[in-house]
mmCIF file of N, CA and C in Angstrom:
data_model
loop_
_atom_site.group_PDB
_atom_site.id
_atom_site.type_symbol
_atom_site.label_atom_id
_atom_site.label_comp_id
_atom_site.label_asym_id
_atom_site.label_seq_id
_atom_site.Cartn_x
_atom_site.Cartn_y
_atom_site.Cartn_z
ATOM 1 N N MET A 50 122.656 78.754 103.162
ATOM 2 C CA MET A 50 122.236 79.559 101.978
ATOM 3 C C MET A 50 123.545 80.255 101.200
ATOM 4 N N PRO A 51 123.093 80.330 100.022
ATOM 5 C CA PRO A 51 124.234 80.684 99.197
ATOM 6 C C PRO A 51 124.475 82.310 99.666
ATOM 7 N N ASP A 52 125.983 82.867 99.283
ATOM 8 C CA ASP A 52 126.260 84.196 99.687
ATOM 9 C C ASP A 52 125.397 85.126 98.763
ATOM 10 N N ALA A 53 124.971 84.814 97.742
ATOM 11 C CA ALA A 53 124.175 85.627 96.974
ATOM 12 C C ALA A 53 122.883 85.994 97.638
ATOM 13 N N VAL A 54 122.408 85.229 98.523
ATOM 14 C CA VAL A 54 121.092 85.491 99.190
ATOM 15 C C VAL A 54 121.173 86.417 100.453
ATOM 16 N N THR A 55 120.917 87.673 100.368
ATOM 17 C CA THR A 55 121.126 88.718 101.520
ATOM 18 C C THR A 55 119.776 88.794 102.112
ATOM 19 N N PHE A 56 120.003 89.705 103.257
ATOM 20 C CA PHE A 56 118.631 90.274 103.813
ATOM 21 C C PHE A 56 117.934 91.140 102.866
ATOM 22 N N HIS A 57 118.893 91.988 102.069
ATOM 23 C CA HIS A 57 117.852 92.704 101.055
ATOM 24 C C HIS A 57 117.349 91.975 99.978
ATOM 25 N N THR A 58 117.850 90.739 99.631
ATOM 26 C CA THR A 58 117.439 89.963 98.469
ATOM 27 C C THR A 58 116.048 89.345 98.801
ATOM 28 N N LEU A 59 116.126 88.887 100.372
ATOM 29 C CA LEU A 59 114.881 88.549 101.019
ATOM 30 C C LEU A 59 113.857 89.362 100.933
ATOM 31 N N ARG A 60 114.169 90.545 101.591
ATOM 32 C CA ARG A 60 113.262 91.472 101.681
ATOM 33 C C ARG A 60 112.465 91.943 100.505
ATOM 34 N N HIS A 61 113.202 92.020 99.292
ATOM 35 C CA HIS A 61 112.687 92.324 97.843
ATOM 36 C C HIS A 61 111.954 91.116 97.445
ATOM 37 N N THR A 62 112.279 89.889 97.729
ATOM 38 C CA THR A 62 111.475 88.783 97.273
ATOM 39 C C THR A 62 110.119 88.918 98.056
ATOM 40 N N TYR A 63 110.101 89.275 99.422
ATOM 41 C CA TYR A 63 108.918 89.353 100.093
ATOM 42 C C TYR A 63 107.963 90.195 99.465
ATOM 43 N N ALA A 64 108.474 91.425 99.270
ATOM 44 C CA ALA A 64 107.617 92.704 98.740
ATOM 45 C C ALA A 64 107.088 92.056 97.555
ATOM 46 N N SER A 65 107.967 91.488 96.612
ATOM 47 C CA SER A 65 107.661 91.279 95.112
ATOM 48 C C SER A 65 106.249 90.099 95.294
ATOM 49 N N LEU A 66 106.372 89.228 96.216
ATOM 50 C CA LEU A 66 105.423 88.120 96.409
ATOM 51 C C LEU A 66 104.276 88.754 96.935
ATOM 52 N N GLN A 67 104.210 89.681 97.905
ATOM 53 C CA GLN A 67 103.054 90.451 98.286
ATOM 54 C C GLN A 67 102.511 91.187 97.262
ATOM 55 N N ILE A 68 103.080 91.696 96.329
ATOM 56 C CA ILE A 68 102.388 92.594 95.318
ATOM 57 C C ILE A 68 101.815 91.576 94.369
ATOM 58 N N ALA A 69 102.543 90.354 93.954
ATOM 59 C CA ALA A 69 101.849 89.434 93.261
ATOM 60 C C ALA A 69 100.652 88.710 93.807
ATOM 61 N N ALA A 70 100.385 88.810 95.117
ATOM 62 C CA ALA A 70 99.231 88.282 95.675
ATOM 63 C C ALA A 70 98.301 89.224 95.785
ATOM 64 N N GLY A 71 98.350 90.625 95.201
ATOM 65 C CA GLY A 71 97.471 91.673 95.444
ATOM 66 C C GLY A 71 97.426 92.654 96.541
ATOM 67 N N THR A 72 98.582 92.562 97.284
ATOM 68 C CA THR A 72 98.609 93.428 98.393
ATOM 69 C C THR A 72 98.754 94.830 97.922
ATOM 70 N N SER A 73 97.996 95.611 98.367
ATOM 71 C CA SER A 73 98.140 97.182 98.015
ATOM 72 C C SER A 73 99.567 97.979 98.559
ATOM 73 N N LEU A 74 99.659 98.937 97.784
ATOM 74 C CA LEU A 74 100.975 99.426 97.934
ATOM 75 C C LEU A 74 101.079 100.112 99.423
ATOM 76 N N THR A 75 99.828 100.621 99.733
ATOM 77 C CA THR A 75 99.839 101.462 101.112
ATOM 78 C C THR A 75 99.971 100.243 102.313
ATOM 79 N N ALA A 76 99.529 99.136 102.065
ATOM 80 C CA ALA A 76 99.738 98.038 102.959
ATOM 81 C C ALA A 76 101.286 97.627 102.986
ATOM 82 N N LEU A 77 101.817 97.428 101.811
ATOM 83 C CA LEU A 77 103.042 97.082 101.724
ATOM 84 C C LEU A 77 104.109 98.156 102.295
ATOM 85 N N GLN A 78 103.616 99.338 102.120
ATOM 86 C CA GLN A 78 104.534 100.437 102.602
ATOM 87 C C GLN A 78 104.756 100.218 104.155
ATOM 88 N N ARG A 79 103.316 100.067 104.806
ATOM 89 C CA ARG A 79 103.489 99.879 106.171
ATOM 90 C C ARG A 79 104.265 98.607 106.599
ATOM 91 N N ARG A 80 104.332 97.642 105.999
ATOM 92 C CA ARG A 80 104.833 96.348 106.199
ATOM 93 C C ARG A 80 106.375 96.366 105.952
ATOM 94 N N MET A 81 106.811 97.049 104.905
ATOM 95 C CA MET A 81 108.095 97.267 104.778
ATOM 96 C C MET A 81 108.836 98.581 105.448
ATOM 97 N N GLY A 82 108.036 99.247 106.199
ATOM 98 C CA GLY A 82 108.331 100.346 107.219
ATOM 99 C C GLY A 82 108.788 101.642 106.371
ATOM 100 N N HIS A 83 108.370 101.762 105.096
ATOM 101 C CA HIS A 83 108.978 102.841 104.269
ATOM 102 C C HIS A 83 108.269 104.217 104.746
ATOM 103 N N GLY A 84 108.973 105.013 104.772
ATOM 104 C CA GLY A 84 108.449 106.245 105.461
ATOM 105 C C GLY A 84 107.357 107.172 104.450
ATOM 106 N N SER A 85 107.410 106.842 103.234
ATOM 107 C CA SER A 85 106.563 107.472 102.224
ATOM 108 C C SER A 85 106.136 106.329 101.203
ATOM 109 N N ILE A 86 104.910 106.580 100.663
ATOM 110 C CA ILE A 86 104.551 105.782 99.640
ATOM 111 C C ILE A 86 105.100 105.854 98.320
ATOM 112 N N HIS A 87 105.809 106.966 98.432
ATOM 113 C CA HIS A 87 106.506 107.241 96.986
ATOM 114 C C HIS A 87 107.781 106.294 96.925
ATOM 115 N N VAL A 88 108.470 106.119 98.194
ATOM 116 C CA VAL A 88 109.559 104.953 98.099
ATOM 117 C C VAL A 88 109.097 103.789 97.702
ATOM 118 N N THR A 89 108.075 103.333 98.249
ATOM 119 C CA THR A 89 107.259 101.918 98.032
ATOM 120 C C THR A 89 107.238 101.868 96.406
ATOM 121 N N SER A 90 106.505 102.719 95.961
ATOM 122 C CA SER A 90 105.880 102.919 94.591
ATOM 123 C C SER A 90 107.389 103.004 93.561
ATOM 124 N N ASP A 91 108.243 103.727 93.993
ATOM 125 C CA ASP A 91 109.446 103.933 93.163
ATOM 126 C C ASP A 91 110.201 102.457 93.165
ATOM 127 N N ILE A 92 110.308 101.709 94.280
ATOM 128 C CA ILE A 92 111.101 100.569 94.224
ATOM 129 C C ILE A 92 110.155 99.443 93.674
ATOM 130 N N TYR A 93 108.875 99.403 93.815
ATOM 131 C CA TYR A 93 108.160 98.335 93.361
ATOM 132 C C TYR A 93 107.055 98.648 92.392
ATOM 133 N N GLY A 94 106.605 99.624 91.921
ATOM 134 C CA GLY A 94 105.864 100.114 91.086
ATOM 135 C C GLY A 94 105.911 99.509 89.879
ATOM 136 N N HIS A 95 107.067 98.812 89.436
ATOM 137 C CA HIS A 95 106.979 98.254 88.038
ATOM 138 C C HIS A 95 106.630 96.859 88.182
ATOM 139 N N LEU A 96 106.268 96.291 89.271
ATOM 140 C CA LEU A 96 105.684 95.120 89.490
ATOM 141 C C LEU A 96 104.063 94.908 89.427
ATOM 142 N N LEU A 97 103.485 96.318 89.476
ATOM 143 C CA LEU A 97 102.067 96.249 89.367
ATOM 144 C C LEU A 97 101.441 96.060 88.012
ATOM 145 N N PRO A 98 100.402 95.439 88.075
ATOM 146 C CA PRO A 98 99.745 95.381 86.713
ATOM 147 C C PRO A 98 99.381 96.685 86.039
ATOM 148 N N THR A 99 99.447 96.884 84.809
ATOM 149 C CA THR A 99 99.059 98.154 84.273
ATOM 150 C C THR A 99 97.718 98.564 84.330
ATOM 151 N N GLU A 100 97.359 99.660 84.307
ATOM 152 C CA GLU A 100 96.137 100.221 84.479
ATOM 153 C C GLU A 100 95.286 99.743 83.296
ATOM 154 N N ASP A 101 95.930 99.838 82.037
ATOM 155 C CA ASP A 101 95.106 99.328 80.875
ATOM 156 C C ASP A 101 94.744 97.917 81.001
ATOM 157 N N ASP A 102 95.512 97.094 81.714
ATOM 158 C CA ASP A 102 95.333 95.702 81.988
ATOM 159 C C ASP A 102 94.211 95.532 82.965
ATOM 160 N N ARG A 103 94.000 96.297 84.054
ATOM 161 C CA ARG A 103 93.149 96.347 85.087
ATOM 162 C C ARG A 103 91.763 96.735 84.609
ATOM 163 N N THR A 104 91.772 97.923 83.749
ATOM 164 C CA THR A 104 90.486 98.381 83.474
ATOM 165 C C THR A 104 89.986 97.484 82.308
ATOM 166 N N ARG A 105 90.596 96.924 81.610
ATOM 167 C CA ARG A 105 90.199 95.898 80.466
ATOM 168 C C ARG A 105 89.509 94.620 80.991
ATOM 169 N N SER A 106 90.323 94.100 82.057
ATOM 170 C CA SER A 106 89.721 93.090 82.740
ATOM 171 C C SER A 106 88.539 93.384 83.568
ATOM 172 N N ALA A 107 88.433 94.462 84.055
ATOM 173 C CA ALA A 107 87.099 94.810 84.884
ATOM 174 C C ALA A 107 85.954 94.873 83.915
ATOM 175 N N ILE A 108 86.192 95.306 82.709
ATOM 176 C CA ILE A 108 85.021 95.401 81.663
ATOM 177 C C ILE A 108 84.704 93.980 81.337
ATOM 178 N N ASP A 109 85.890 93.191 80.920
ATOM 179 C CA ASP A 109 85.469 91.809 80.457
ATOM 180 C C ASP A 109 85.012 90.884 81.640
ATOM 181 N N ASP A 110 85.393 90.993 82.783
ATOM 182 C CA ASP A 110 84.760 90.399 83.768
ATOM 183 C C ASP A 110 83.205 90.829 84.094
ATOM 184 N N ALA A 111 83.054 92.072 84.125
ATOM 185 C CA ALA A 111 81.676 92.429 84.381
ATOM 186 C C ALA A 111 80.569 91.866 83.311
ATOM 187 N N PHE A 112 81.162 91.638 82.055
ATOM 188 C CA PHE A 112 80.185 91.299 80.833
ATOM 189 C C PHE A 112 80.451 89.833 80.277
ATOM 190 N N SER A 113 81.164 89.026 81.262
ATOM 191 C CA SER A 113 81.440 87.787 80.748
ATOM 192 C C SER A 113 80.329 86.714 80.716
ATOM 193 N N GLY A 114 79.244 87.120 81.532
ATOM 194 C CA GLY A 114 78.023 86.253 81.712
ATOM 195 C C GLY A 114 78.413 85.040 82.779
ATOM 196 N N ASP A 115 79.617 85.093 83.449
ATOM 197 C CA ASP A 115 79.709 84.009 84.311
ATOM 198 C C ASP A 115 78.790 84.431 85.548
ATOM 199 N N ASP A 116 78.686 83.472 86.551
ATOM 200 C CA ASP A 116 77.955 83.333 87.568
ATOM 201 C C ASP A 116 78.074 84.744 88.560
ATOM 202 N N PRO A 117 77.168 85.579 88.786
ATOM 203 C CA PRO A 117 77.350 86.849 89.512
ATOM 204 C C PRO A 117 77.727 86.597 90.874
ATOM 205 N N ASP A 118 77.941 85.467 91.456
ATOM 206 C CA ASP A 118 78.399 85.183 92.848
ATOM 207 C C ASP A 118 79.824 84.937 92.700
ATOM 208 N N ASP A 119 80.584 85.116 91.741
ATOM 209 C CA ASP A 119 82.125 84.684 91.684
ATOM 210 C C ASP A 119 82.725 85.960 91.841
ATOM 211 N N GLY A 120 82.230 86.960 92.561
ATOM 212 C CA GLY A 120 82.959 88.247 92.713
ATOM 213 C C GLY A 120 83.221 89.381 91.602
ATOM 214 N N GLY A 121 82.476 89.169 90.679
ATOM 215 C CA GLY A 121 82.126 89.877 89.529
ATOM 216 C C GLY A 121 81.346 91.363 89.847
ATOM 217 N N ALA A 122 81.127 92.096 88.977
ATOM 218 C CA ALA A 122 80.435 93.274 89.220
ATOM 219 C C ALA A 122 78.809 93.123 89.340
ATOM 220 N N GLY A 123 78.538 91.966 88.925
ATOM 221 C CA GLY A 123 76.983 91.855 89.237
ATOM 222 C C GLY A 123 76.043 92.171 88.177
ATOM 223 N N VAL A 124 76.662 92.460 86.943
ATOM 224 C CA VAL A 124 75.851 92.675 85.789
ATOM 225 C C VAL A 124 75.281 91.456 85.311
ATOM 226 N N PRO A 125 73.990 91.280 85.223
ATOM 227 C CA PRO A 125 73.515 90.221 84.738
ATOM 228 C C PRO A 125 73.913 89.689 83.161
ATOM 229 N N ALA A 126 73.990 88.417 82.841
ATOM 230 C CA ALA A 126 74.203 88.074 81.583
ATOM 231 C C ALA A 126 73.096 88.044 80.586
ATOM 232 N N ARG A 127 72.955 88.161 79.347
ATOM 233 C CA ARG A 127 71.925 88.295 78.620
ATOM 234 C C ARG A 127 71.396 86.853 78.319
ATOM 235 N N ALA A 128 70.087 86.591 78.274
ATOM 236 C CA ALA A 128 69.484 85.400 78.132
ATOM 237 C C ALA A 128 69.676 84.938 76.865
#
């Protein structure tokens, strides 16, 4: 491995990939061994989707008219 790849860079990559996959900060905190959720949030919080994006997507998904079995909110589409 190149000298630039350190334990710290591997650890940061692991955590970043977990967040990208949707792992919660509390689960990540436990996996990383952080003593406080604040530590995890301070280090990796910038990688989380913004709440604006999340709330907008939730409403878009609920009223998209897609199949209700796809994990959406179950709001029926208009006929």
